[in-house]
Coordinates of C-alpha atoms and ligand atoms in Angstrom, one line a residue:
M1 CA 62.4 26.2 -80.8
H2 CA 65.1 24.0 -79.8
M3 CA 62.9 22.7 -76.8
R4 CA 60.6 21.6 -79.5
I5 CA 63.4 19.5 -81.3
Q6 CA 64.5 17.8 -78.2
R7 CA 60.5 16.6 -77.3
I8 CA 60.3 15.1 -80.8
V9 CA 63.4 13.5 -81.0
Q10 CA 62.1 12.4 -77.5
Y11 CA 59.2 11.1 -78.5
L12 CA 60.7 9.3 -81.6
L13 CA 63.3 7.4 -79.2
L14 CA 60.1 7.0 -77.4
S15 CA 58.3 5.3 -79.7
A16 CA 61.1 3.3 -81.2
G17 CA 61.3 1.7 -77.6
F18 CA 64.3 3.2 -76.4
L19 CA 65.2 4.6 -73.3
V20 CA 62.0 2.6 -72.0
P21 CA 63.0 -0.4 -69.6
S22 CA 60.0 0.2 -67.5
L23 CA 57.8 -0.8 -70.4
P24 CA 57.3 -4.9 -70.6
A25 CA 58.1 -4.7 -74.3
A26 CA 61.4 -4.0 -73.9
S27 CA 62.2 -6.4 -71.5
F28 CA 62.1 -9.3 -73.8
A29 CA 65.4 -9.2 -75.9
A30 CA 65.1 -9.2 -79.6
N31 CA 63.9 -12.8 -81.1
L32 CA 64.9 -13.5 -84.6
E33 CA 63.8 -17.0 -84.7
K34 CA 61.7 -17.2 -87.9
V35 CA 58.3 -19.0 -88.4
E36 CA 57.0 -19.6 -91.8
F37 CA 53.3 -19.1 -93.0
K38 CA 51.9 -21.2 -95.7
K39 CA 48.9 -21.9 -97.7
E40 CA 48.1 -25.3 -99.1
G41 CA 52.3 -26.2 -98.7
K42 CA 53.4 -22.9 -100.5
A43 CA 55.2 -20.1 -99.1
V44 CA 53.0 -16.8 -98.0
R45 CA 55.3 -15.1 -95.4
T46 CA 58.5 -15.8 -93.5
I47 CA 58.6 -13.4 -90.1
S48 CA 60.7 -13.5 -87.0
V49 CA 59.0 -13.6 -83.9
N50 CA 60.2 -10.3 -83.2
D51 CA 58.1 -9.0 -86.0
L52 CA 55.3 -10.8 -85.4
R53 CA 54.8 -9.2 -82.2
A54 CA 54.4 -5.4 -83.9
L55 CA 51.1 -7.5 -86.0
A56 CA 49.2 -8.3 -82.8
R57 CA 48.7 -7.0 -79.3
E58 CA 50.3 -9.2 -76.9
R59 CA 49.7 -10.1 -73.2
S60 CA 50.2 -12.2 -70.5
L61 CA 48.5 -15.4 -70.1
E62 CA 48.1 -18.0 -67.6
V63 CA 47.4 -21.6 -68.6
F64 CA 47.0 -24.9 -67.4
E65 CA 50.4 -26.4 -68.5
P66 CA 49.4 -30.1 -69.2
H67 CA 53.5 -31.1 -69.7
E68 CA 54.0 -29.8 -66.4
R69 CA 50.4 -30.5 -64.4
Q70 CA 50.2 -27.4 -63.4
N71 CA 49.8 -23.3 -64.3
R72 CA 52.1 -21.3 -65.7
V73 CA 52.3 -17.7 -67.4
Y74 CA 53.0 -17.0 -70.7
R75 CA 53.6 -13.7 -73.2
A76 CA 51.3 -14.6 -76.1
L77 CA 49.8 -13.4 -78.9
P78 CA 46.1 -14.1 -80.0
A79 CA 45.9 -16.8 -83.1
R80 CA 43.3 -15.3 -84.5
A81 CA 44.9 -11.8 -85.0
V82 CA 47.9 -13.2 -86.3
F83 CA 46.5 -15.1 -89.0
A84 CA 44.2 -12.6 -89.8
E85 CA 47.2 -10.3 -90.4
V86 CA 49.4 -12.8 -92.3
F87 CA 46.5 -14.8 -94.2
G88 CA 43.6 -12.2 -94.4
K89 CA 40.3 -12.6 -93.2
D90 CA 39.7 -15.6 -95.4
W91 CA 41.5 -17.7 -92.8
E92 CA 38.2 -18.3 -91.3
K93 CA 37.4 -20.6 -94.9
A94 CA 39.6 -22.6 -94.3
R95 CA 39.4 -26.2 -92.9
E96 CA 42.8 -26.9 -90.8
I97 CA 45.5 -25.5 -89.8
V98 CA 49.0 -28.1 -89.7
F99 CA 51.5 -26.8 -87.6
T100 CA 55.0 -28.1 -87.8
A101 CA 57.7 -28.7 -85.2
I102 CA 61.6 -28.4 -85.3
D103 CA 61.5 -32.4 -83.2
G104 CA 58.7 -33.4 -86.2
F105 CA 55.7 -33.4 -84.2
Q106 CA 53.0 -32.2 -86.7
P107 CA 49.4 -31.8 -85.4
S108 CA 46.6 -30.9 -87.5
V109 CA 43.9 -28.1 -85.7
P110 CA 40.5 -27.5 -87.4
V111 CA 39.9 -24.0 -88.0
K112 CA 36.5 -24.3 -85.9
R113 CA 38.6 -24.9 -83.0
F114 CA 40.4 -21.4 -83.6
L115 CA 37.0 -19.9 -84.1
H116 CA 35.1 -21.2 -80.5
H117 CA 38.5 -21.0 -78.1
D118 CA 41.3 -18.6 -77.8
G119 CA 44.1 -20.0 -79.1
Y120 CA 47.5 -18.1 -78.7
F121 CA 51.0 -17.9 -80.1
A122 CA 53.3 -18.0 -76.6
F123 CA 57.0 -16.9 -77.2
A124 CA 58.1 -15.7 -73.8
N125 CA 57.8 -17.1 -70.3
E126 CA 56.0 -13.8 -68.5
N127 CA 59.1 -13.2 -65.8
N128 CA 61.8 -13.8 -68.6
G129 CA 62.8 -17.1 -67.4
S130 CA 63.8 -19.7 -69.6
F131 CA 61.2 -20.4 -72.3
T132 CA 61.5 -23.9 -71.6
L133 CA 59.5 -26.7 -69.7
T134 CA 60.3 -30.1 -68.5
N135 CA 58.0 -32.4 -70.4
K136 CA 56.6 -35.0 -67.8
L137 CA 54.5 -37.4 -70.4
Q138 CA 58.1 -37.5 -71.7
N139 CA 60.5 -39.0 -69.3
D140 CA 60.8 -35.3 -67.8
E141 CA 62.4 -34.4 -70.6
A142 CA 63.5 -30.3 -70.8
V143 CA 62.3 -28.9 -73.7
T144 CA 62.6 -25.9 -75.6
L145 CA 59.4 -24.2 -76.3
G146 CA 60.7 -21.3 -79.4
P147 CA 59.6 -20.1 -81.5
L148 CA 56.7 -20.1 -80.8
Y149 CA 54.1 -22.5 -78.8
L150 CA 50.3 -22.9 -79.4
V151 CA 48.7 -22.3 -75.9
W152 CA 45.0 -22.2 -75.1
D153 CA 42.9 -19.9 -72.5
N154 CA 41.9 -23.4 -71.2
T155 CA 41.6 -22.9 -67.3
N156 CA 38.2 -22.5 -67.5
S157 CA 37.4 -24.8 -70.0
K158 CA 36.7 -28.5 -69.4
E159 CA 36.6 -29.6 -73.0
L160 CA 40.1 -27.8 -74.1
L161 CA 41.6 -29.7 -70.9
E162 CA 40.2 -33.0 -72.1
T163 CA 41.9 -32.4 -75.5
W164 CA 45.5 -32.0 -73.6
V165 CA 48.5 -31.8 -75.7
S166 CA 47.6 -32.5 -79.1
D167 CA 46.6 -29.0 -80.0
M168 CA 49.7 -27.6 -78.0
P169 CA 52.8 -27.9 -80.3
Y170 CA 55.7 -26.1 -79.1
Q171 CA 58.8 -25.6 -81.3
I172 CA 56.5 -24.0 -84.1
K173 CA 58.3 -23.5 -87.5
T174 CA 55.9 -23.6 -90.1
I175 CA 52.2 -22.4 -90.2
D176 CA 50.3 -24.1 -93.0
L177 CA 46.6 -23.3 -93.4
K178 CA 44.7 -26.3 -95.7
M179 CA 41.6 -25.4 -97.3
K180 CA 40.3 -28.6 -97.6
E181 CA 41.3 -32.5 -95.9
G182 CA 45.1 -32.4 -95.3
F183 CA 45.7 -36.3 -95.0
P184 CA 43.7 -38.0 -97.9
N185 CA 45.9 -41.5 -97.5
M186 CA 44.9 -41.1 -93.5
L187 CA 41.4 -41.9 -94.3
P188 CA 39.8 -44.9 -93.3
P189 CA 38.5 -47.0 -96.8
P190 CA 34.9 -46.0 -97.8
G191 CA 31.9 -48.1 -95.9
S192 CA 34.2 -48.6 -92.5
S193 CA 32.0 -49.2 -89.9
E194 CA 31.2 -46.2 -87.2
D195 CA 33.5 -48.1 -84.7
V196 CA 36.4 -47.8 -87.5
Q197 CA 35.5 -43.9 -88.0
R198 CA 35.6 -43.1 -84.1
G199 CA 38.6 -44.5 -84.0
F200 CA 40.1 -42.5 -87.0
N201 CA 38.8 -39.3 -85.3
H202 CA 41.0 -40.5 -82.0
F203 CA 43.8 -41.0 -83.7
R204 CA 43.6 -37.8 -85.7
M205 CA 43.5 -36.0 -82.3
Q206 CA 45.5 -38.4 -80.1
C207 CA 48.0 -40.3 -82.2
A208 CA 48.5 -38.2 -85.6
A209 CA 50.8 -35.6 -84.2
C210 CA 53.5 -37.8 -83.8
H211 CA 53.1 -41.1 -86.2
T212 CA 52.6 -41.2 -89.9
I213 CA 50.2 -43.6 -91.7
N214 CA 50.8 -44.2 -95.2
G215 CA 53.5 -41.3 -94.8
E216 CA 50.9 -38.9 -93.7
G217 CA 50.7 -37.2 -90.2
G218 CA 53.6 -36.7 -87.7
G219 CA 57.4 -37.4 -88.1
K220 CA 58.4 -37.5 -84.5
A221 CA 57.7 -40.9 -84.1
P222 CA 57.4 -44.4 -86.6
E223 CA 55.2 -45.0 -89.1
L224 CA 52.4 -47.4 -88.1
N225 CA 51.0 -48.9 -91.2
Y226 CA 53.4 -49.3 -94.0
P227 CA 55.0 -51.5 -95.0
E228 CA 53.9 -53.7 -91.9
S229 CA 51.3 -52.5 -89.9
I230 CA 51.8 -52.6 -86.0
V231 CA 48.4 -54.7 -86.4
E232 CA 50.4 -57.6 -88.3
Y233 CA 53.2 -57.7 -86.0
I234 CA 52.1 -56.4 -82.1
K235 CA 50.0 -59.0 -80.7
P236 CA 46.5 -57.6 -79.7
E237 CA 46.9 -57.7 -75.9
Y238 CA 50.3 -55.8 -76.2
L239 CA 48.9 -53.1 -78.4
K240 CA 45.7 -52.0 -76.5
R241 CA 48.7 -52.2 -73.1
W242 CA 51.0 -50.4 -75.3
I243 CA 48.7 -47.2 -76.0
L244 CA 47.1 -47.3 -72.2
A245 CA 50.2 -47.9 -70.4
P246 CA 53.3 -47.7 -72.7
Q247 CA 55.9 -47.6 -69.8
T248 CA 54.8 -51.0 -68.5
I249 CA 56.2 -52.3 -71.7
R250 CA 59.2 -50.7 -72.7
Y251 CA 61.4 -49.0 -70.2
N252 CA 62.1 -45.0 -70.7
T253 CA 60.2 -45.1 -74.2
H254 CA 59.3 -41.4 -75.3
M255 CA 55.6 -42.6 -76.3
P256 CA 53.4 -40.6 -73.7
A257 CA 50.3 -42.6 -72.6
L258 CA 46.2 -42.1 -74.0
A259 CA 45.8 -39.1 -71.9
E260 CA 44.5 -39.5 -68.6
E261 CA 41.8 -37.2 -68.9
I262 CA 40.0 -39.0 -71.7
S263 CA 37.1 -40.7 -69.8
N264 CA 36.8 -43.7 -71.7
R265 CA 40.1 -44.7 -72.5
E266 CA 39.6 -48.6 -72.9
Q267 CA 37.0 -48.3 -75.3
V268 CA 38.9 -45.5 -77.4
T269 CA 41.8 -47.6 -77.2
T270 CA 39.6 -50.4 -78.7
E271 CA 38.3 -47.8 -81.5
I272 CA 41.9 -46.7 -82.7
I273 CA 42.9 -50.4 -82.9
A274 CA 39.9 -51.1 -84.9
Y275 CA 40.8 -47.7 -87.5
L276 CA 44.6 -49.5 -87.3
K277 CA 43.0 -52.7 -88.6
A278 CA 41.1 -51.2 -91.3
M279 CA 44.1 -49.3 -92.7
S280 CA 46.3 -52.4 -92.9
K281 CA 43.9 -53.2 -95.3
V282 CA 44.8 -49.9 -97.4
K283 CA 48.5 -49.8 -97.1
R284 CA 49.9 -47.1 -99.7
A285 CA 54.1 -46.3 -99.9
P286 CA 54.2 -43.1 -98.4
S287 CA 54.9 -40.2 -101.2
G288 CA 58.1 -37.7 -101.6
N289 CA 60.2 -40.9 -100.1
P290 CA 60.7 -43.5 -102.9
G291 CA 62.7 -46.6 -102.0
N292 CA 62.8 -45.5 -98.4
V293 CA 61.7 -48.8 -97.2
S294 CA 63.5 -51.8 -98.2
R295 CA 62.4 -55.3 -97.0
Ligands
HEC301 C1 54.1 -37.3 -78.1 C2 54.4 -38.4 -79.3 C3 53.2 -39.6 -79.5 C4 52.1 -39.8 -79.8 C5 50.8 -38.5 -79.3 C6 51.7 -41.2 -79.6 N1 52.9 -41.5 -79.8 FE1 52.9 -43.7 -80.2 N2 55.0 -43.5 -79.7 C7 56.1 -42.4 -80.1 C8 57.3 -42.6 -79.9 C9 58.6 -41.7 -79.7 C10 57.5 -43.9 -80.4 C11 58.7 -45.0 -80.3 C12 58.6 -46.0 -79.3 C13 59.9 -45.6 -77.7 O1 60.3 -44.4 -78.2 O2 59.8 -46.3 -77.1 C14 56.0 -44.5 -80.3 C15 55.9 -45.9 -80.5 C16 54.4 -46.2 -80.7 C17 54.4 -47.7 -81.4 C18 55.4 -49.0 -81.3 C19 55.9 -48.8 -82.8 C20 57.2 -50.1 -83.2 O3 56.8 -50.6 -83.8 O4 57.5 -50.1 -82.0 C21 53.0 -47.6 -81.1 C22 52.2 -49.5 -81.8 C23 52.6 -46.5 -81.5 N3 53.6 -45.6 -80.6 C24 50.9 -46.0 -81.0 C25 50.5 -45.4 -80.9 C26 49.1 -45.1 -80.9 C27 47.8 -45.7 -81.4 C28 49.1 -43.7 -80.4 C29 47.7 -42.7 -80.2 C30 46.9 -43.3 -79.3 C31 50.1 -42.9 -80.1 N4 50.9 -44.0 -80.5 C32 50.4 -41.7 -79.5 C33 55.1 -41.0 -79.8 C34 53.9 -41.1 -79.6

């Protein structure tokens, strides 16, 4: 009888995570940093990284780390499993997912991307080293990656390697599921040319995570359209050069050059500028911030 109770107690302690220093799960300190999940801007659930780890099966994942241009291994949770647990199966019918990072970076990732590729939320370094990286794309700035860092099983996918860092937000604090187009005021005017449409798609992928247009997009870098568009105050030849090689214009700038991995960089840049020109004709004051601009 006595033995039996001892056994049960031992079992309970084991299953609660005590007495098991050899298991990987116990070697990571409790992480109480919180992440907020939203649907159409309304709160669904706020959950600590620790509790999130109970929802999906974690693993070690080796990824090509474009910020450091080398491979790294993270502890990570599969994104699809996390979404299904938090939002329910219907998340797959949504259109895009907007991530907001502590530093204002705000990429919007199409839901399709998560259905076709394996995305993961990294929450720790494999060998328990500090969960940080050196961002070679931004002056070798040291950045912390938590609470969550969106990474992809990219080592064998040329397509994923090309999309580069725009779909890899770190310091994720909010995850917002959007059922339809999230940024109506960023859309090019109806009837725009194909160049402009393509430029818009590039802009969404390469620029909108950091910059806003008419107040929509990421808050990490300056608004580019309102009240004066950058096509109005930056000479065209400088604008192109700025996008391709900002460091050749401003020493120590935090803006990264358009990804080297993109094959036709010059043309992509020309199309982005065509989009920016089209947007300069449809300026809208950013909503929610009336009067933040004085002229
Ligand atoms: C990782 C974030 C990031 C991305 C991605 C990014 N930028 Fe920037 N950008 C910045 C920052 C930060 C600045 C502020 C200038 C500085 O720090 O020197 C800036 C400045 C600019 C400026 C100058 C604005 C001014 O008035 O001085 C332009 C123009 C610009 N970016 C265009 C773009 C375009 C077009 C893209 C996409 C091809 C892009 N940026 C992608 C971060 C980014």
